[in-house]
CSV table of C-alpha atoms in Angstrom, one decimal:
chain,number,residue,atom,x,y,z
A,1,MET,CA,-0.9,-40.7,35.4
A,2,LEU,CA,0.5,-37.8,37.5
A,3,LEU,CA,-0.3,-38.0,41.2
A,4,GLU,CA,1.7,-35.3,42.7
A,5,PHE,CA,4.4,-32.6,42.0
A,6,ARG,CA,6.3,-30.8,44.8
A,7,MET,CA,8.7,-27.9,44.7
A,8,SER,CA,10.4,-25.4,47.0
A,9,ASN,CA,12.6,-22.3,46.4
A,10,TYR,CA,11.3,-22.0,42.8
A,11,LYS,CA,10.8,-18.3,42.0
A,12,SER,CA,7.9,-17.0,44.1
A,13,PHE,CA,7.3,-20.4,45.7
A,14,LYS,CA,9.8,-20.3,48.6
A,15,ASP,CA,8.1,-22.9,51.0
A,16,GLU,CA,7.4,-26.5,50.0
A,17,THR,CA,4.4,-26.5,47.7
A,18,VAL,CA,2.4,-29.6,46.9
A,19,PHE,CA,0.4,-29.7,43.7
A,20,SER,CA,-1.7,-32.8,44.1
A,21,LEU,CA,-4.0,-34.7,41.7
A,22,VAL,CA,-5.0,-37.2,44.3
A,23,PRO,CA,-8.7,-36.9,45.1
A,24,ALA,CA,-9.4,-35.2,48.4
A,25,PRO,CA,-11.0,-37.4,51.1
A,26,LYS,CA,-14.8,-37.1,51.7
A,27,GLN,CA,-15.4,-35.4,48.3
A,28,LYS,CA,-18.6,-36.7,46.8
A,29,GLY,CA,-20.0,-36.5,43.3
A,30,LEU,CA,-18.5,-36.3,39.8
A,31,ASP,CA,-17.0,-39.7,40.1
A,32,TYR,CA,-16.4,-39.5,36.3
A,33,SER,CA,-13.5,-37.1,37.1
A,34,ILE,CA,-11.6,-39.9,38.9
A,35,LEU,CA,-9.0,-42.1,37.2
A,36,HIS,CA,-8.1,-45.5,38.6
A,37,ALA,CA,-4.9,-47.4,38.4
A,38,THR,CA,-3.5,-50.5,40.0
A,39,VAL,CA,0.1,-51.1,41.0
A,40,GLY,CA,0.6,-54.6,42.3
A,41,ARG,CA,-2.3,-55.2,44.7
A,42,LYS,CA,-2.7,-51.5,45.6
A,43,ALA,CA,-5.3,-49.2,43.9
A,44,TYR,CA,-4.6,-45.6,43.2
A,45,LYS,CA,-6.8,-42.7,42.2
A,46,GLY,CA,-6.0,-39.5,40.3
A,47,LEU,CA,-8.0,-36.5,39.1
A,48,CYS,CA,-8.4,-36.2,35.3
A,49,SER,CA,-8.3,-32.4,35.4
A,50,ALA,CA,-7.4,-29.4,37.5
A,51,VAL,CA,-7.8,-25.6,37.0
A,52,ILE,CA,-5.5,-23.1,38.6
A,53,TYR,CA,-6.9,-19.7,39.6
A,54,GLY,CA,-5.2,-16.6,40.9
A,55,PRO,CA,-4.6,-12.9,40.1
A,56,ASN,CA,-1.8,-11.7,37.8
A,57,ALA,CA,1.7,-12.3,39.3
A,58,ALA,CA,0.3,-14.6,42.0
A,59,GLY,CA,2.4,-17.5,40.7
A,60,LYS,CA,0.1,-19.5,38.4
A,61,THR,CA,2.6,-19.7,35.6
A,62,ASN,CA,5.4,-20.4,38.1
A,63,ILE,CA,3.7,-23.7,38.9
A,64,ILE,CA,3.8,-24.7,35.3
A,65,GLY,CA,7.3,-23.3,34.9
A,66,ALA,CA,8.5,-25.4,37.8
A,67,MET,CA,7.2,-28.5,36.1
A,68,ASP,CA,8.8,-27.5,32.8
A,69,SER,CA,12.2,-26.7,34.5
A,70,PHE,CA,12.2,-30.0,36.4
A,71,LYS,CA,11.4,-32.0,33.3
A,72,THR,CA,14.1,-30.2,31.3
A,73,ILE,CA,16.8,-30.6,33.9
A,74,VAL,CA,16.0,-34.3,34.4
A,75,LEU,CA,16.0,-35.1,30.7
A,76,ARG,CA,19.2,-33.0,30.2
A,77,GLY,CA,20.8,-35.0,33.1
A,78,ASN,CA,22.7,-32.1,34.6
A,79,ILE,CA,22.4,-28.7,36.3
A,80,ARG,CA,24.6,-26.8,33.8
A,81,ASN,CA,23.0,-24.1,31.8
A,82,ASP,CA,21.7,-25.0,28.3
A,83,ASP,CA,23.0,-23.0,25.3
A,84,ASP,CA,19.6,-23.1,23.7
A,85,LYS,CA,18.0,-19.7,24.5
A,86,SER,CA,15.0,-20.3,22.4
A,87,MET,CA,12.9,-22.0,25.1
A,88,PRO,CA,9.9,-19.9,26.3
A,89,ASN,CA,10.8,-20.8,29.9
A,90,ALA,CA,14.1,-19.1,30.4
A,91,ALA,CA,14.6,-20.6,33.8
A,92,ALA,CA,14.8,-24.1,32.2
A,93,SER,CA,18.0,-23.1,30.4
A,94,ALA,CA,19.5,-20.4,32.7
A,95,LEU,CA,19.1,-22.0,36.2
A,96,GLU,CA,20.3,-18.9,38.0
A,97,LEU,CA,16.7,-17.6,37.4
A,98,ILE,CA,15.2,-20.3,39.5
A,99,PRO,CA,15.9,-19.5,43.2
A,100,ASN,CA,13.6,-17.1,45.1
A,101,ASN,CA,14.9,-13.6,44.6
A,102,THR,CA,14.2,-12.4,48.2
A,103,GLU,CA,16.5,-14.9,49.9
A,104,ASP,CA,20.0,-13.8,50.7
A,105,ASN,CA,21.3,-17.3,51.6
A,106,ALA,CA,21.7,-20.2,49.1
A,107,LEU,CA,18.8,-22.5,49.9
A,108,PRO,CA,18.4,-25.8,47.9
A,109,VAL,CA,15.8,-25.9,45.2
A,110,MET,CA,13.7,-29.0,45.6
A,111,PHE,CA,11.6,-30.9,43.1
A,112,SER,CA,9.8,-34.2,43.4
A,113,ILE,CA,7.3,-36.0,41.2
A,114,ARG,CA,5.0,-39.0,41.7
A,115,PHE,CA,3.4,-40.8,38.8
A,116,ILE,CA,2.2,-44.2,37.5
A,117,VAL,CA,3.5,-45.6,34.2
A,118,ASN,CA,3.5,-49.2,32.8
A,119,GLY,CA,2.1,-50.5,36.1
A,120,LEU,CA,4.9,-48.9,38.1
A,121,LEU,CA,4.6,-46.2,40.8
A,122,ILE,CA,7.6,-43.9,40.4
A,123,ASP,CA,8.7,-41.4,43.0
A,124,TYR,CA,11.7,-39.2,42.1
A,125,LYS,CA,13.1,-36.3,44.1
A,126,ILE,CA,16.1,-34.0,43.6
A,127,GLY,CA,17.6,-31.2,45.7
A,128,LEU,CA,19.8,-28.7,43.9
A,129,ASP,CA,22.2,-26.1,45.3
A,130,LEU,CA,22.0,-23.4,42.6
A,131,GLY,CA,23.1,-20.5,44.8
A,132,THR,CA,21.1,-17.4,45.1
A,133,PHE,CA,19.0,-15.6,42.5
A,134,LEU,CA,21.2,-14.5,39.5
A,135,ALA,CA,24.3,-16.2,40.9
A,136,VAL,CA,25.7,-17.1,37.5
A,137,ASP,CA,29.2,-18.2,38.6
A,138,TYR,CA,28.1,-20.2,41.6
A,139,LYS,CA,29.5,-23.7,41.9
A,140,ARG,CA,26.3,-25.8,41.7
A,141,LYS,CA,25.8,-29.1,43.3
A,142,VAL,CA,23.2,-31.9,43.4
A,143,VAL,CA,22.7,-32.2,47.2
A,144,PHE,CA,19.9,-34.8,47.2
A,145,GLU,CA,18.5,-37.4,44.9
A,146,GLN,CA,16.2,-40.3,45.5
A,147,LEU,CA,14.4,-42.8,43.3
A,148,SER,CA,11.6,-45.1,44.7
A,149,VAL,CA,9.7,-47.7,42.7
A,150,ASN,CA,6.4,-49.1,44.0
A,151,GLU,CA,7.1,-47.2,47.3
A,152,ALA,CA,10.4,-49.0,47.8
A,153,PRO,CA,13.6,-46.9,47.7
A,154,ILE,CA,16.1,-47.8,45.0
A,155,PHE,CA,18.9,-45.3,45.6
A,156,THR,CA,19.5,-42.3,47.8
A,157,ARG,CA,22.1,-39.7,47.2
A,158,GLU,CA,22.9,-37.5,50.2
A,159,ASN,CA,26.5,-37.1,51.4
A,160,GLY,CA,27.3,-40.1,49.3
A,161,LEU,CA,25.4,-42.7,47.5
A,162,LYS,CA,23.3,-45.5,49.0
A,163,ILE,CA,21.9,-48.4,46.9
A,164,HIS,CA,18.9,-50.0,48.6
A,165,ASP,CA,17.4,-53.4,48.0
A,166,LEU,CA,17.0,-53.8,44.2
A,167,SER,CA,15.0,-57.0,44.2
A,168,GLY,CA,11.8,-55.1,43.3
A,169,ILE,CA,13.3,-54.0,40.0
A,170,LYS,CA,15.3,-57.2,39.3
A,171,GLU,CA,13.7,-57.7,35.9
A,172,TRP,CA,14.9,-54.2,34.7
A,173,LEU,CA,18.5,-54.5,36.0
A,174,ALA,CA,21.4,-54.9,33.6
A,175,ASN,CA,22.3,-58.5,32.9
A,176,GLU,CA,25.8,-58.1,34.3
A,177,PHE,CA,24.8,-56.3,37.5
A,178,GLU,CA,24.2,-59.4,39.7
A,179,GLN,CA,27.6,-60.8,38.9
A,180,ASN,CA,29.4,-57.6,39.7
A,181,ALA,CA,27.1,-55.8,42.1
A,182,ASP,CA,29.7,-54.8,44.7
A,183,SER,CA,32.1,-53.4,42.2
A,184,VAL,CA,29.4,-51.6,40.2
A,185,ILE,CA,28.2,-49.9,43.4
A,186,ALA,CA,31.7,-48.9,44.3
A,187,ILE,CA,32.4,-47.5,40.9
A,188,ALA,CA,29.1,-45.6,40.9
A,189,SER,CA,29.8,-44.1,44.4
A,190,ALA,CA,33.4,-43.0,43.4
A,191,ASN,CA,32.3,-41.3,40.2
A,192,LEU,CA,29.4,-39.1,41.3
A,193,ASN,CA,29.5,-35.7,39.6
A,194,ASP,CA,28.3,-32.7,41.6
A,195,GLU,CA,26.6,-31.3,38.5
A,196,GLU,CA,25.1,-34.5,37.1
A,197,LEU,CA,22.0,-36.4,38.1
A,198,PHE,CA,22.8,-40.0,39.1
A,199,LEU,CA,19.5,-41.3,37.6
A,200,MET,CA,20.4,-40.2,34.0
A,201,ASN,CA,24.1,-41.0,34.2
A,202,GLY,CA,25.5,-43.7,36.5
A,203,PHE,CA,22.3,-45.4,37.3
A,204,LYS,CA,21.3,-45.5,33.6
A,205,THR,CA,24.7,-46.8,32.3
A,206,MET,CA,25.5,-49.3,35.2
A,207,PHE,CA,22.3,-50.3,36.8
A,208,SER,CA,19.2,-50.1,34.6
A,209,SER,CA,18.9,-48.4,31.3
A,210,LYS,CA,15.4,-50.1,30.9
A,211,LEU,CA,14.0,-48.5,34.0
A,212,VAL,CA,15.5,-45.1,33.2
A,213,SER,CA,14.0,-45.4,29.7
A,214,ILE,CA,10.5,-45.9,31.1
A,215,ILE,CA,10.9,-42.8,33.3
A,216,SER,CA,12.5,-40.6,30.7
A,217,GLU,CA,10.0,-41.6,28.0
A,218,TRP,CA,7.1,-40.7,30.3
A,219,LEU,CA,8.7,-37.3,31.1
A,220,ASN,CA,9.4,-36.6,27.4
A,221,GLN,CA,6.3,-38.0,25.8
A,222,GLN,CA,3.5,-38.1,28.3
A,223,PHE,CA,4.3,-35.2,30.6
A,224,MET,CA,3.3,-32.5,28.1
A,225,VAL,CA,4.2,-29.2,29.8
A,226,ILE,CA,3.4,-26.2,27.5
A,227,TYR,CA,4.8,-23.0,29.0
A,228,ARG,CA,3.6,-19.7,27.4
A,229,SER,CA,1.2,-21.5,25.0
A,230,ASP,CA,0.2,-18.1,23.6
A,231,ALA,CA,3.6,-18.0,22.0
A,232,MET,CA,3.5,-21.5,20.7
A,233,GLN,CA,3.4,-22.2,17.0
A,234,LEU,CA,2.6,-25.7,15.6
A,235,ILE,CA,5.0,-26.7,12.8
A,236,ARG,CA,4.3,-29.9,10.9
A,237,LYS,CA,7.3,-31.8,9.4
A,238,PHE,CA,6.9,-34.2,6.5
A,239,THR,CA,9.4,-37.0,5.9
A,240,ASP,CA,9.0,-36.9,2.1
A,241,PRO,CA,7.7,-33.5,1.2
A,242,LYS,CA,6.9,-32.4,-2.3
A,243,LYS,CA,7.9,-28.9,-3.2
A,244,LYS,CA,5.0,-26.4,-3.3
A,245,SER,CA,2.5,-29.0,-2.0
A,246,ILE,CA,-0.6,-28.4,0.1
A,247,TYR,CA,-1.6,-30.9,2.8
A,248,VAL,CA,-5.1,-30.4,4.0
A,249,GLU,CA,-5.7,-31.4,7.6
A,250,LYS,CA,-9.3,-32.9,7.4
A,251,THR,CA,-9.5,-33.7,11.2
A,252,LEU,CA,-8.3,-30.3,12.2
A,253,THR,CA,-10.6,-28.6,9.7
A,254,GLU,CA,-13.6,-30.6,10.9
A,255,ALA,CA,-12.8,-29.9,14.6
A,256,ALA,CA,-12.5,-26.1,13.9
A,257,LYS,CA,-15.8,-26.1,12.1
A,258,THR,CA,-17.4,-28.1,15.0
A,259,PHE,CA,-16.3,-25.3,17.3
A,260,GLY,CA,-17.7,-22.7,14.9
A,261,ILE,CA,-14.4,-20.9,14.4
A,262,ASN,CA,-13.6,-21.6,10.8
A,263,SER,CA,-15.4,-21.9,7.4
A,264,ASN,CA,-12.6,-22.8,5.0
A,265,ALA,CA,-10.1,-25.6,5.0
A,266,LEU,CA,-6.9,-25.6,7.1
A,267,GLY,CA,-3.7,-27.2,6.0
A,268,TYR,CA,0.1,-27.0,5.6
A,269,VAL,CA,2.1,-25.7,2.7
A,270,VAL,CA,5.6,-26.9,1.9
A,271,ASP,CA,7.5,-24.4,-0.1
A,272,GLY,CA,11.1,-25.0,-1.3
A,273,ASP,CA,13.4,-27.6,0.1
A,274,ASN,CA,12.4,-27.1,3.7
A,275,THR,CA,10.5,-30.1,5.3
A,276,GLU,CA,8.8,-27.7,7.8
A,277,ALA,CA,5.4,-26.8,6.5
A,278,LYS,CA,3.6,-23.6,7.4
A,279,LEU,CA,0.0,-23.4,8.5
A,280,CYS,CA,-2.3,-21.9,5.9
A,281,SER,CA,-5.9,-21.1,5.1
A,282,ILE,CA,-6.8,-23.2,2.1
A,283,PHE,CA,-9.3,-22.0,-0.5
A,284,GLU,CA,-9.8,-25.1,-2.5
A,285,SER,CA,-12.2,-23.7,-5.1
A,286,GLU,CA,-9.7,-21.0,-6.0
A,287,GLY,CA,-6.7,-23.4,-5.6
A,288,LYS,CA,-5.0,-20.9,-3.4
A,289,ALA,CA,-3.5,-20.9,0.1
A,290,ILE,CA,-2.4,-17.9,2.3
A,291,PRO,CA,-0.6,-17.9,5.6
A,292,ALA,CA,-3.2,-18.4,8.4
A,293,GLU,CA,-2.1,-15.4,10.3
A,294,LEU,CA,-3.1,-13.2,7.4
A,295,PHE,CA,-6.7,-14.5,7.3
A,296,GLU,CA,-7.7,-16.4,10.4
A,297,SER,CA,-8.5,-14.9,13.8
A,298,TYR,CA,-6.0,-15.2,16.6
A,299,GLY,CA,-8.5,-17.5,18.4
A,300,THR,CA,-8.6,-19.9,15.3
A,301,ILE,CA,-4.8,-20.0,15.2
A,302,ARG,CA,-4.7,-20.7,19.0
A,303,PHE,CA,-7.2,-23.5,18.5
A,304,VAL,CA,-5.3,-25.0,15.7
A,305,ASN,CA,-2.1,-25.0,17.7
A,306,MET,CA,-3.7,-26.5,20.8
A,307,PHE,CA,-6.1,-29.1,19.3
A,308,PRO,CA,-3.4,-31.6,18.2
A,309,LEU,CA,-1.9,-31.5,21.7
A,310,VAL,CA,-5.3,-32.5,23.1
A,311,VAL,CA,-5.7,-35.3,20.6
A,312,ASN,CA,-2.1,-36.5,21.4
A,313,ALA,CA,-2.9,-36.5,25.2
A,314,LEU,CA,-6.1,-38.4,24.8
A,315,MET,CA,-4.6,-41.0,22.4
A,316,ASN,CA,-1.5,-41.6,24.6
A,317,GLY,CA,-2.9,-41.1,28.1
A,318,SER,CA,-0.7,-38.1,28.6
A,319,THR,CA,-0.8,-35.4,31.3
A,320,LEU,CA,-1.2,-32.1,29.4
A,321,VAL,CA,-0.2,-29.0,31.4
A,322,VAL,CA,-0.9,-25.7,29.6
A,323,ASP,CA,-0.2,-22.1,30.6
A,324,GLU,CA,-3.0,-19.8,29.5
A,325,PHE,CA,-4.9,-22.6,27.7
A,326,ASP,CA,-8.1,-20.6,27.3
A,327,ALA,CA,-6.5,-17.4,26.0
A,328,SER,CA,-8.6,-16.3,22.9
A,329,LEU,CA,-10.7,-19.4,23.1
A,330,HIS,CA,-14.4,-19.2,23.9
A,331,PRO,CA,-15.0,-20.7,27.4
A,332,MET,CA,-17.8,-22.9,26.1
A,333,ALA,CA,-15.3,-24.5,23.7
A,334,LEU,CA,-12.9,-25.2,26.5
A,335,MET,CA,-15.7,-26.5,28.7
A,336,ASN,CA,-16.4,-29.0,25.9
A,337,ILE,CA,-12.7,-30.1,25.9
A,338,ILE,CA,-12.8,-30.5,29.7
A,339,ASN,CA,-15.8,-32.7,29.4
A,340,ILE,CA,-14.0,-34.9,27.0
A,341,PHE,CA,-11.3,-35.5,29.6
A,342,HIS,CA,-14.1,-36.3,32.0
A,343,ASN,CA,-15.8,-38.7,29.6
A,344,ASP,CA,-14.8,-42.3,30.5
A,345,GLU,CA,-15.9,-43.5,27.1
A,346,VAL,CA,-13.5,-41.2,25.3
A,347,ASN,CA,-10.7,-40.7,27.8
A,348,ILE,CA,-10.0,-44.4,27.8
A,349,HIS,CA,-6.2,-44.0,28.3
A,350,HIS,CA,-6.4,-41.9,31.5
A,351,ALA,CA,-5.3,-38.6,30.1
A,352,GLN,CA,-5.2,-35.5,32.3
A,353,LEU,CA,-5.6,-31.8,31.7
A,354,ILE,CA,-4.1,-29.0,33.9
A,355,PHE,CA,-4.3,-25.3,33.0
A,356,ASN,CA,-4.4,-21.9,34.6
A,357,THR,CA,-7.1,-19.3,33.9
A,358,HIS,CA,-8.7,-16.0,35.0
A,359,ASN,CA,-12.1,-17.0,33.8
A,360,PRO,CA,-14.4,-17.8,36.7
A,361,ILE,CA,-17.0,-19.6,34.5
A,362,TYR,CA,-15.6,-23.0,35.3
A,363,LEU,CA,-16.6,-22.5,39.0
A,364,ASP,CA,-20.2,-22.5,38.1
A,365,GLY,CA,-22.3,-25.6,37.9
A,366,GLU,CA,-21.1,-29.2,38.2
A,367,LEU,CA,-18.2,-29.2,35.8
A,368,LEU,CA,-15.4,-29.6,38.4
A,369,ARG,CA,-15.0,-31.1,41.8
A,370,HIS,CA,-13.8,-28.8,44.6
A,371,ASP,CA,-10.4,-30.6,44.7
A,372,GLN,CA,-9.9,-29.9,41.0
A,373,ILE,CA,-10.0,-26.2,41.7
A,374,VAL,CA,-6.6,-24.8,42.8
A,375,MET,CA,-6.1,-21.3,44.1
A,376,VAL,CA,-2.9,-19.4,44.1
A,377,GLU,CA,-2.1,-16.1,45.8
A,378,LYS,CA,0.9,-14.3,47.4
A,379,ARG,CA,1.1,-13.6,51.1
A,380,ARG,CA,1.1,-9.9,51.7
A,381,ASN,CA,3.8,-9.9,54.4
A,382,ASP,CA,6.5,-11.5,52.3
A,383,MET,CA,5.1,-11.8,48.8
A,384,VAL,CA,5.6,-15.6,48.8
A,385,SER,CA,3.2,-17.7,46.7
A,386,GLU,CA,1.1,-20.4,48.2
A,387,ILE,CA,-1.5,-22.7,46.8
A,388,TYR,CA,-4.6,-24.4,48.2
A,389,SER,CA,-7.6,-26.3,47.0
A,390,LEU,CA,-11.2,-25.3,47.1
A,391,ALA,CA,-11.7,-28.6,48.9
A,392,ASP,CA,-9.9,-27.1,51.9
A,393,TYR,CA,-13.1,-25.1,52.6
A,394,LYS,CA,-16.1,-26.8,54.2
A,395,LEU,CA,-18.6,-25.9,51.5
A,396,ARG,CA,-22.3,-26.7,51.7
A,397,PRO,CA,-24.0,-28.5,48.8
A,398,GLU,CA,-26.0,-25.3,48.0
A,399,GLU,CA,-22.9,-23.1,48.1
A,400,ARG,CA,-22.8,-20.5,45.3
A,401,ILE,CA,-19.2,-20.9,44.5
A,402,LEU,CA,-18.9,-18.5,41.5
A,403,LYS,CA,-20.7,-15.7,43.4
A,404,ASN,CA,-18.7,-16.2,46.6
A,405,TYR,CA,-15.4,-16.3,44.7
A,406,LEU,CA,-16.1,-13.0,43.0
A,407,ASN,CA,-17.0,-11.6,46.4
A,408,GLY,CA,-13.5,-12.6,47.7
A,409,LYS,CA,-14.6,-15.5,50.0
A,410,TYR,CA,-12.0,-17.9,48.8
A,411,GLY,CA,-9.1,-15.4,48.1
A,412,ALA,CA,-7.0,-15.6,44.9
A,413,LEU,CA,-8.5,-12.4,43.6
A,414,PRO,CA,-6.5,-9.2,42.7
A,415,HIS,CA,-6.4,-6.4,45.2
A,416,MET,CA,-6.5,-3.2,43.3
A,417,ASP,CA,-8.2,0.2,43.0
A,418,LEU,CA,-7.3,1.8,39.7
A,419,GLU,CA,-9.6,4.7,40.4
A,420,ILE,CA,-7.0,6.3,42.7
A,421,ALA,CA,-4.2,5.9,40.1
A,422,PHE,CA,-6.3,7.5,37.4
A,423,LYS,CA,-7.2,10.4,39.7
A,424,HIS,CA,-3.5,11.0,40.3
A,425,ILE,CA,-2.8,10.9,36.6
A,426,LEU,CA,-5.6,13.4,35.8
A,427,GLU,CA,-4.4,15.7,38.7
A,428,ARG,CA,-0.8,15.7,37.3
A,429,GLU,CA,-2.1,16.4,33.8
A,430,ALA,CA,-4.2,19.3,35.1
A,431,ASN,CA,-1.2,20.7,37.1
A,432,ASN,CA,1.1,20.4,34.0
A,433,LEU,CA,-1.5,22.2,31.9
A,434,GLU,CA,-1.8,25.0,34.4
A,435,SER,CA,1.9,25.4,34.7
A,436,SER,CA,2.3,25.6,30.9
A,437,LYS,CA,-0.3,28.4,30.8
A,438,GLU,CA,1.5,30.4,33.4
A,439,GLN,CA,4.7,30.2,31.5
């Protein structure tokens, strides 16, 4: 269960920014949107969903991009660029794209995350000196790193390495550690690499591969960050494929029909020796299949790509973070999905859903608590992004949130007047036409 994500100096977010899924105090109602977890004797609460609003270029996608970049860097274990250029989030592989582009001085990029997994409260924070924006040849360095478990620090890296009291994680320590604790700490301190994260290297190999495995598996399997979901294509792999075989996805087909977006069967076709199967529309009476993009609507394909992720999140208690989740999907369909995450009888594994949107329909009614609605906008004086929650406003119970939002009361709306631009275009066209007649 994700509780909090922090960042600073990530693209348009220059100042420290806190994205919290901890319920705001004094919020009443919609208790079914609250997840509960116990660590030791202490109880924690988390929101099961959050929706991010803001105009184009305000920084909504940068929040999700920051989560994706952080996750990728930690799992990679270093701050060197990745040769894989196929990732939708270019900043996750080319780290020179991360720092705020308005800053002339090299400020550290900071990330931190707080989550609960396997009955453990994990806090992990890193500070990275990546240089300035587009500084490709800059000598990068990890300037800060800290791991805490159950609110007790385990190690701190800042001008050297400090190992704290490890009694709280004794059961996860390597068997040989206690016998050689002093020498292990000395070796770890002497072998710090400026470009490598201690968590995924020295701590993993010399202190606790078990604890690192718990953290990395949560990041890899349960922190499902989908950047640019509109460009995502679901590919199914089969361990023992049969050439020119058709695999009908009954669950997917039934779900699509439930949402009223499909009348025929959907499935995967394996052609040739490739184990990767292509999504197709299946016409069982004719015994034929054609690529889905040739027959299905874009909305159907988007649903087919996203639905298995929702199922996976609900089955495994994952945190699903999606950029443009509702693109080409009917808002009523998405509201139904949100309600599933709010349903205690279905969401039994404490899954969470986070997405950004331009559709204000989710502001109406009693679908979301005020602290589940996050606003993003850029300050006009320096074009730096900042976020805030609707819970920051003192709203009356009878407040008409949708109407007030569209009237600009809460901000996070585009400031534009295209009428002036179109008038200038028409004037230029008229002047050009007059000039051509005179010639």
